[in-house]
Amino acid sequence: MALETILLAVGPNDKDRIDELADTVTDIAGPAGSEVIVAHVFTDEEYENVVDRLEFESVAEANPDQVADRHTTVRELLKRLGEADLQTSVRGAVGNHGEQIVSLAESVGADLVVVGGRKRSPTGKAVFGSTAQEVMLSAPCPVTFVRGED
């Protein structure tokens, strides 16, 4: 199976996992010559807060791809992936994290999705849900889970 397109999905808790995510994607995409699409998914509330913080005119004027491209976590990942000479692009989406990651993976024809997360107890998953678990169960391609230190 060729790995032409890798979707690296990041969210609000991934700023503490940048090193692990960048290293993992570089190790996979570099030898394969893959394009890496860095995707940031926002809930409606997160999106409104980020649009305001990044000083867009209004939520209506903002485009999810542009908002994602200006997000600090995405910028840092692009820098790290660029240093590794990887071809990158950015996508943004608004809605349920897991559903939107799966939708983006389908729309870009991803051959692999990379998601970050942390270890949770079974109760924690039942009460709070797990984006990574939802992506692993629903993605149209294999998923690599990168566990953070937390």
Coordinates of N, CA, C and O in Angstrom, one line a residue:
M1 N 0.8 -1.2 0.0 CA 0.0 0.0 0.0 C 0.9 1.2 0.0 O 1.7 1.4 0.9
A2 N 0.7 2.1 -0.9 CA 1.4 3.4 -1.0 C 0.8 4.4 0.0 O -0.4 4.4 0.1
L3 N 1.7 5.1 0.6 CA 1.2 6.2 1.5 C 1.5 7.5 0.8 O 2.5 8.2 1.0
E4 N 0.5 7.9 -0.1 CA 0.6 9.1 -0.8 C 0.2 10.3 0.1 O 0.8 11.4 0.0
T5 N -0.8 10.1 0.9 CA -1.4 11.2 1.6 C -1.6 10.8 3.1 O -2.3 9.8 3.4
I6 N -1.0 11.6 4.0 CA -1.2 11.3 5.4 C -1.9 12.5 6.0 O -1.5 13.7 5.8
L7 N -3.0 12.3 6.7 CA -3.7 13.3 7.4 C -3.3 13.3 8.9 O -3.5 12.3 9.6
L8 N -2.7 14.4 9.3 CA -2.3 14.6 10.7 C -3.4 15.4 11.4 O -3.5 16.6 11.1
A9 N -4.2 14.8 12.2 CA -5.3 15.5 12.8 C -4.8 16.1 14.2 O -4.3 15.3 15.0
V10 N -5.0 17.4 14.4 CA -4.7 18.0 15.7 C -5.9 18.7 16.2 O -6.8 19.2 15.5
G11 N -5.9 18.9 17.5 CA -7.0 19.6 18.2 C -6.4 20.4 19.3 O -5.2 20.6 19.5
P12 N -7.3 20.9 20.2 CA -7.0 21.8 21.2 C -6.0 21.3 22.3 O -5.3 22.0 22.9
N13 N -5.9 20.0 22.4 CA -5.0 19.4 23.4 C -3.6 19.0 22.9 O -2.8 18.4 23.6
D14 N -3.4 19.2 21.6 CA -2.2 18.7 21.0 C -1.0 19.6 21.0 O 0.1 19.2 20.6
K15 N -1.1 20.8 21.6 CA 0.1 21.7 21.7 C 1.2 21.1 22.5 O 2.4 21.4 22.3
D16 N 0.8 20.2 23.4 CA 1.8 19.5 24.3 C 2.4 18.3 23.7 O 3.2 17.6 24.2
R17 N 1.9 17.9 22.5 CA 2.3 16.7 21.8 C 3.0 17.0 20.4 O 3.2 16.1 19.6
I18 N 3.4 18.2 20.2 CA 3.9 18.6 18.9 C 5.2 17.8 18.6 O 5.3 17.3 17.4
D19 N 6.1 17.6 19.5 CA 7.3 16.8 19.2 C 7.0 15.4 18.8 O 7.5 14.9 17.8
E20 N 6.1 14.7 19.6 CA 5.8 13.3 19.3 C 5.0 13.2 18.0 O 5.3 12.3 17.2
L21 N 4.1 14.1 17.7 CA 3.4 14.1 16.4 C 4.3 14.4 15.2 O 4.3 13.6 14.2
A22 N 5.1 15.4 15.3 CA 6.0 15.7 14.2 C 7.0 14.6 14.0 O 7.3 14.2 12.8
D23 N 7.6 14.0 15.0 CA 8.5 12.9 14.9 C 7.9 11.7 14.2 O 8.5 11.1 13.3
T24 N 6.7 11.4 14.7 CA 6.0 10.2 14.1 C 5.7 10.4 12.6 O 6.0 9.5 11.8
V25 N 5.2 11.5 12.3 CA 4.8 11.8 10.9 C 6.0 11.9 10.0 O 6.0 11.3 8.9
T26 N 7.1 12.5 10.5 CA 8.3 12.6 9.8 C 8.9 11.2 9.5 O 9.3 10.9 8.4
D27 N 8.9 10.3 10.5 CA 9.4 9.0 10.3 C 8.6 8.2 9.3 O 9.2 7.3 8.6
I28 N 7.3 8.5 9.2 CA 6.5 7.7 8.2 C 6.5 8.4 6.9 O 6.7 7.7 5.8
A29 N 6.3 9.7 6.8 CA 6.1 10.4 5.6 C 7.4 10.6 4.8 O 7.4 10.6 3.6
G30 N 8.5 10.8 5.5 CA 9.8 11.0 4.9 C 10.2 9.9 3.9 O 10.3 10.1 2.7
P31 N 10.3 8.7 4.4 CA 10.7 7.6 3.5 C 9.7 7.3 2.5 O 10.0 6.8 1.4
A32 N 8.4 7.5 2.7 CA 7.3 7.2 1.8 C 7.2 8.3 0.7 O 6.5 8.1 -0.3
G33 N 7.7 9.5 1.0 CA 7.5 10.7 0.1 C 6.1 11.1 0.1 O 5.6 11.6 -0.9
S34 N 5.4 11.0 1.3 CA 4.0 11.3 1.4 C 3.8 12.8 1.5 O 4.6 13.6 2.1
E35 N 2.6 13.3 1.0 CA 2.1 14.6 1.4 C 1.5 14.5 2.7 O 0.8 13.6 3.0
V36 N 1.7 15.6 3.6 CA 1.1 15.6 4.9 C 0.1 16.7 4.9 O 0.5 17.9 4.7
I37 N -1.1 16.4 5.3 CA -2.2 17.4 5.4 C -2.4 17.6 6.9 O -2.8 16.6 7.6
V38 N -2.0 18.7 7.4 CA -2.3 19.0 8.9 C -3.7 19.6 9.0 O -4.0 20.6 8.4
A39 N -4.5 18.9 9.7 CA -5.9 19.3 9.9 C -6.2 19.6 11.3 O -5.9 18.8 12.2
H40 N -6.8 20.7 11.5 CA -7.3 21.2 12.8 C -8.8 21.2 12.8 O -9.4 21.9 12.0
V41 N -9.4 20.5 13.7 CA -10.9 20.5 13.8 C -11.3 21.3 15.1 O -10.7 21.1 16.2
F42 N -12.2 22.2 15.0 CA -12.7 23.0 16.1 C -14.2 22.7 16.3 O -14.9 22.5 15.4
T43 N -14.6 22.7 17.6 CA -16.0 22.7 17.9 C -16.5 24.1 17.6 O -15.7 25.0 17.4
D44 N -17.8 24.3 17.6 CA -18.3 25.6 17.3 C -17.8 26.7 18.2 O -17.4 27.8 17.8
E45 N -17.8 26.4 19.5 CA -17.3 27.3 20.5 C -15.8 27.6 20.4 O -15.4 28.7 20.5
E46 N -15.0 26.5 20.2 CA -13.6 26.7 20.0 C -13.3 27.6 18.8 O -12.5 28.5 18.8
Y47 N -14.1 27.4 17.7 CA -13.9 28.1 16.5 C -14.2 29.6 16.7 O -13.4 30.5 16.3
E48 N -15.3 29.9 17.4 CA -15.6 31.3 17.6 C -14.5 32.0 18.5 O -14.1 33.1 18.2
N49 N -14.0 31.3 19.5 CA -12.9 31.8 20.3 C -11.6 32.1 19.5 O -11.0 33.1 19.7
V50 N -11.3 31.1 18.7 CA -10.0 31.2 17.9 C -10.2 32.4 16.9 O -9.3 33.1 16.7
V51 N -11.3 32.4 16.2 CA -11.6 33.5 15.2 C -11.4 34.8 15.9 O -10.8 35.8 15.3
D52 N -12.0 35.0 17.1 CA -11.9 36.3 17.8 C -10.4 36.5 18.2 O -9.9 37.6 18.0
R53 N -9.7 35.5 18.7 CA -8.4 35.7 19.2 C -7.4 36.0 18.0 O -6.5 36.8 18.2
L54 N -7.7 35.4 16.9 CA -6.8 35.7 15.7 C -7.2 36.9 14.9 O -6.6 37.3 13.9
E55 N -8.2 37.6 15.5 CA -8.6 38.9 15.0 C -9.1 38.9 13.5 O -8.8 39.8 12.7
F56 N -9.9 37.9 13.2 CA -10.6 37.9 11.9 C -11.8 38.9 12.1 O -12.2 39.2 13.2
E57 N -12.3 39.4 11.0 CA -13.4 40.4 11.0 C -14.6 39.8 11.7 O -15.2 40.5 12.6
S58 N -15.0 38.6 11.4 CA -16.1 37.9 12.0 C -16.0 36.5 11.7 O -15.3 36.0 10.8
V59 N -16.9 35.7 12.4 CA -16.9 34.3 12.1 C -17.4 34.0 10.7 O -16.9 33.1 10.0
A60 N -18.3 34.8 10.2 CA -18.8 34.6 8.8 C -17.7 34.9 7.8 O -17.7 34.3 6.7
E61 N -16.8 35.8 8.1 CA -15.7 36.1 7.2 C -14.6 35.1 7.2 O -13.7 35.0 6.3
A62 N -14.5 34.3 8.3 CA -13.4 33.4 8.5 C -13.7 32.1 7.7 O -14.8 31.7 7.6
N63 N -12.6 31.5 7.2 CA -12.7 30.2 6.5 C -11.9 29.2 7.4 O -10.8 29.5 7.9
P64 N -12.5 28.0 7.7 CA -11.8 27.1 8.6 C -10.4 26.7 8.2 O -9.5 26.5 9.0
D65 N -10.1 26.7 6.9 CA -8.7 26.4 6.4 C -7.8 27.5 6.8 O -6.7 27.3 7.3
Q66 N -8.3 28.8 6.7 CA -7.4 29.9 7.0 C -7.2 30.0 8.5 O -6.1 30.3 9.0
V67 N -8.3 29.7 9.3 CA -8.2 29.7 10.8 C -7.2 28.7 11.2 O -6.3 28.9 12.1
A68 N -7.3 27.5 10.7 CA -6.4 26.4 11.0 C -5.0 26.8 10.7 O -4.0 26.6 11.5
D69 N -4.8 27.4 9.5 CA -3.4 27.8 9.1 C -2.8 28.8 10.0 O -1.5 28.8 10.1
R70 N -3.6 29.6 10.7 CA -3.0 30.6 11.6 C -2.9 30.1 13.0 O -2.4 30.9 13.9
H71 N -3.3 28.9 13.3 CA -3.3 28.4 14.7 C -1.9 28.0 15.1 O -1.1 27.5 14.3
T72 N -1.5 28.4 16.3 CA -0.2 28.2 16.8 C 0.3 26.7 16.6 O 1.4 26.5 16.2
T73 N -0.5 25.8 17.0 CA -0.1 24.4 17.0 C 0.2 23.9 15.5 O 1.2 23.3 15.2
V74 N -0.7 24.4 14.6 CA -0.5 24.0 13.2 C 0.7 24.7 12.7 O 1.5 24.0 12.0
R75 N 1.0 25.9 13.0 CA 2.2 26.7 12.5 C 3.4 26.0 13.0 O 4.4 25.8 12.2
E76 N 3.5 25.5 14.2 CA 4.7 24.9 14.7 C 4.9 23.5 14.0 O 6.0 23.1 13.7
L77 N 3.8 22.8 13.8 CA 3.9 21.5 13.1 C 4.4 21.7 11.7 O 5.2 21.0 11.2
L78 N 3.9 22.7 11.0 CA 4.3 23.0 9.6 C 5.8 23.4 9.6 O 6.5 22.9 8.7
K79 N 6.2 24.1 10.6 CA 7.6 24.4 10.7 C 8.5 23.2 10.8 O 9.5 23.0 10.1
R80 N 8.1 22.3 11.7 CA 8.9 21.1 12.0 C 8.8 20.2 10.7 O 9.8 19.6 10.4
L81 N 7.7 20.0 10.1 CA 7.6 19.2 8.9 C 8.3 19.8 7.7 O 8.9 19.0 6.9
G82 N 8.3 21.1 7.6 CA 9.1 21.8 6.6 C 10.5 21.6 6.7 O 11.3 21.4 5.7
E83 N 11.0 21.6 8.0 CA 12.4 21.3 8.2 C 12.9 19.9 7.8 O 14.0 19.7 7.5
A84 N 11.9 19.0 7.7 CA 12.2 17.7 7.3 C 11.9 17.5 5.8 O 11.9 16.4 5.2
D85 N 11.7 18.7 5.1 CA 11.4 18.7 3.6 C 10.2 17.9 3.2 O 10.2 17.3 2.1
L86 N 9.2 17.9 4.0 CA 7.9 17.2 3.7 C 7.0 18.2 3.0 O 6.9 19.4 3.4
Q87 N 6.3 17.7 2.0 CA 5.2 18.5 1.4 C 4.0 18.6 2.3 O 3.5 17.5 2.7
T88 N 3.5 19.8 2.6 CA 2.4 20.0 3.5 C 1.4 20.9 3.0 O 1.6 21.7 2.1
S89 N 0.2 20.7 3.6 CA -0.9 21.6 3.3 C -1.8 21.6 4.6 O -1.5 20.8 5.5
V90 N -2.7 22.5 4.7 CA -3.5 22.7 5.9 C -5.0 22.6 5.5 O -5.5 23.2 4.5
R91 N -5.8 22.0 6.4 CA -7.2 21.9 6.3 C -7.8 22.2 7.7 O -7.2 21.9 8.7
G92 N -8.9 22.9 7.7 CA -9.7 23.1 8.9 C -11.1 22.7 8.8 O -11.6 22.6 7.7
A93 N -11.7 22.4 9.9 CA -13.1 22.0 9.9 C -13.7 22.4 11.2 O -13.0 22.5 12.2
V94 N -15.0 22.5 11.2 CA -15.8 22.9 12.4 C -16.9 21.8 12.7 O -17.6 21.5 11.7
G95 N -16.9 21.3 13.9 CA -18.0 20.3 14.2 C -17.4 19.3 15.2 O -16.4 19.6 15.9
N96 N -18.0 18.2 15.3 CA -17.6 17.1 16.2 C -16.2 16.7 15.7 O -16.0 16.4 14.5
H97 N -15.2 16.6 16.6 CA -13.9 16.3 16.3 C -13.7 15.0 15.5 O -13.2 15.0 14.4
G98 N -14.2 13.9 16.1 CA -14.1 12.6 15.4 C -14.8 12.5 14.1 O -14.2 12.1 13.1
E99 N -16.0 13.0 14.0 CA -16.7 13.0 12.7 C -16.0 13.8 11.6 O -15.9 13.4 10.5
Q100 N -15.5 15.0 12.0 CA -14.9 15.8 11.0 C -13.5 15.3 10.6 O -13.2 15.4 9.4
I101 N -12.8 14.6 11.5 CA -11.5 14.0 11.1 C -11.8 12.9 10.1 O -11.1 12.8 9.0
V102 N -12.8 12.1 10.3 CA -13.1 11.0 9.4 C -13.6 11.6 8.1 O -13.2 11.1 7.0
S103 N -14.4 12.6 8.1 CA -14.8 13.3 6.9 C -13.7 13.9 6.1 O -13.6 13.7 4.9
L104 N -12.7 14.5 6.8 CA -11.6 15.1 6.1 C -10.7 14.0 5.5 O -10.2 14.1 4.4
A105 N -10.6 12.9 6.2 CA -9.8 11.7 5.7 C -10.4 11.2 4.4 O -9.7 10.9 3.4
E106 N -11.7 11.1 4.4 CA -12.4 10.7 3.2 C -12.3 11.7 2.0 O -12.0 11.3 0.9
S107 N -12.4 13.0 2.3 CA -12.4 14.0 1.3 C -11.0 14.2 0.6 O -10.9 14.5 -0.5
V108 N -10.0 14.0 1.4 CA -8.6 14.1 0.9 C -8.0 12.8 0.4 O -6.9 12.8 -0.2
G109 N -8.8 11.7 0.5 CA -8.3 10.4 0.1 C -7.0 10.0 0.9 O -6.1 9.4 0.4
A110 N -7.1 10.2 2.2 CA -6.0 9.8 3.1 C -5.7 8.4 3.1 O -6.6 7.5 3.1
D111 N -4.4 8.0 3.0 CA -3.9 6.6 3.1 C -3.6 6.3 4.5 O -3.5 5.1 4.9
L112 N -3.5 7.3 5.4 CA -3.2 7.1 6.8 C -3.7 8.3 7.6 O -3.5 9.4 7.1
V113 N -4.2 8.1 8.7 CA -4.6 9.2 9.6 C -3.7 9.1 10.9 O -3.6 8.0 11.4
V114 N -3.1 10.2 11.3 CA -2.4 10.2 12.6 C -3.1 11.1 13.6 O -3.4 12.2 13.2
V115 N -3.4 10.5 14.7 CA -4.1 11.3 15.8 C -3.3 11.2 17.1 O -2.6 10.2 17.3
G116 N -3.4 12.2 17.9 CA -2.8 12.2 19.2 C -3.8 11.9 20.3 O -5.0 12.0 20.0
G117 N -3.3 11.5 21.4 CA -4.3 11.3 22.5 C -3.5 11.0 23.8 O -2.3 11.0 23.8
R118 N -4.2 10.6 24.8 CA -3.6 10.2 26.0 C -4.3 9.0 26.6 O -5.4 8.7 26.2
K119 N -3.7 8.3 27.5 CA -4.2 7.1 28.1 C -5.4 7.5 29.0 O -5.2 8.5 29.8
R120 N -6.5 6.8 28.9 CA -7.6 7.1 29.7 C -8.1 5.8 30.3 O -8.0 4.7 29.7
S121 N -8.8 5.9 31.4 CA -9.4 4.8 32.0 C -10.6 4.4 31.2 O -11.2 5.3 30.5
P122 N -11.2 3.2 31.4 CA -12.4 2.9 30.7 C -13.5 3.8 31.1 O -14.4 4.2 30.3
T123 N -13.6 4.2 32.3 CA -14.6 5.1 32.8 C -14.5 6.5 32.2 O -15.5 7.1 31.7
G124 N -13.2 6.9 32.1 CA -13.0 8.2 31.4 C -13.5 8.2 30.0 O -14.0 9.2 29.5
K125 N -13.3 7.1 29.3 CA -13.7 7.0 27.9 C -15.2 7.0 27.8 O -15.8 7.6 26.9
A126 N -15.9 6.3 28.7 CA -17.3 6.2 28.7 C -18.0 7.6 29.0 O -19.0 7.9 28.4
V127 N -17.4 8.3 30.0 CA -18.0 9.6 30.4 C -17.7 10.7 29.4 O -18.5 11.5 29.0
F128 N -16.4 10.8 28.9 CA -16.0 11.9 28.1 C -15.9 11.6 26.6 O -15.7 12.5 25.8
G129 N -15.9 10.3 26.3 CA -15.8 9.9 24.9 C -14.3 10.0 24.5 O -13.4 10.3 25.3
S130 N -14.0 9.5 23.3 CA -12.6 9.5 22.9 C -12.6 9.8 21.4 O -13.0 8.9 20.6
T131 N -12.1 10.9 21.0 CA -11.9 11.3 19.6 C -11.1 10.2 18.9 O -11.5 9.8 17.8
A132 N -10.0 9.9 19.5 CA -9.1 8.9 18.8 C -9.8 7.6 18.6 O -9.7 7.0 17.5
Q133 N -10.5 7.1 19.6 CA -11.3 5.9 19.4 C -12.3 6.0 18.3 O -12.4 5.1 17.5
E134 N -13.0 7.1 18.2 CA -14.0 7.3 17.2 C -13.4 7.2 15.8 O -13.9 6.6 14.9
V135 N -12.2 7.9 15.7 CA -11.5 7.9 14.4 C -11.0 6.5 14.0 O -11.2 6.1 12.9
M136 N -10.4 5.8 15.0 CA -9.9 4.5 14.7 C -11.0 3.5 14.3 O -10.8 2.7 13.4
L137 N -12.2 3.7 14.8 CA -13.3 2.8 14.4 C -14.0 3.2 13.1 O -14.7 2.4 12.5
S138 N -13.9 4.5 12.7 CA -14.7 5.0 11.6 C -13.9 5.4 10.4 O -14.4 5.6 9.3
A139 N -12.6 5.6 10.5 CA -11.7 6.1 9.4 C -11.7 5.1 8.2 O -11.8 3.9 8.4
P140 N -11.6 5.7 7.0 CA -11.6 4.9 5.8 C -10.2 4.3 5.5 O -10.1 3.7 4.5
C141 N -9.3 4.5 6.4 CA -7.9 4.0 6.2 C -7.3 3.7 7.6 O -7.9 3.9 8.6
P142 N -6.1 3.1 7.6 CA -5.4 2.8 8.9 C -5.2 4.1 9.7 O -5.1 5.2 9.1
V143 N -5.1 4.0 11.0 CA -4.9 5.1 11.9 C -3.7 4.8 12.8 O -3.7 3.7 13.4
T144 N -2.9 5.8 12.9 CA -1.8 5.7 13.9 C -2.1 6.6 15.1 O -2.3 7.8 14.9
F145 N -2.0 6.0 16.3 CA -2.3 6.7 17.5 C -1.0 7.1 18.1 O -0.1 6.2 18.4
V146 N -0.8 8.4 18.4 CA 0.4 8.9 19.1 C 0.1 9.3 20.5 O -0.7 10.3 20.7
R147 N 0.5 8.5 21.5 CA 0.2 8.8 22.8 C 1.1 9.8 23.4 O 2.4 9.7 23.3
G148 N 0.6 10.9 24.0 CA 1.4 11.9 24.7 C 1.9 11.5 26.0 O 1.5 10.4 26.5
E149 N 2.7 12.3 26.6 CA 3.3 12.0 27.9 C 2.3 12.2 29.1 O 2.6 11.7 30.1
D150 N 1.2 12.9 28.8 CA 0.2 13.2 30.0 C -0.6 12.0 30.4 O -0.8 11.0 29.9

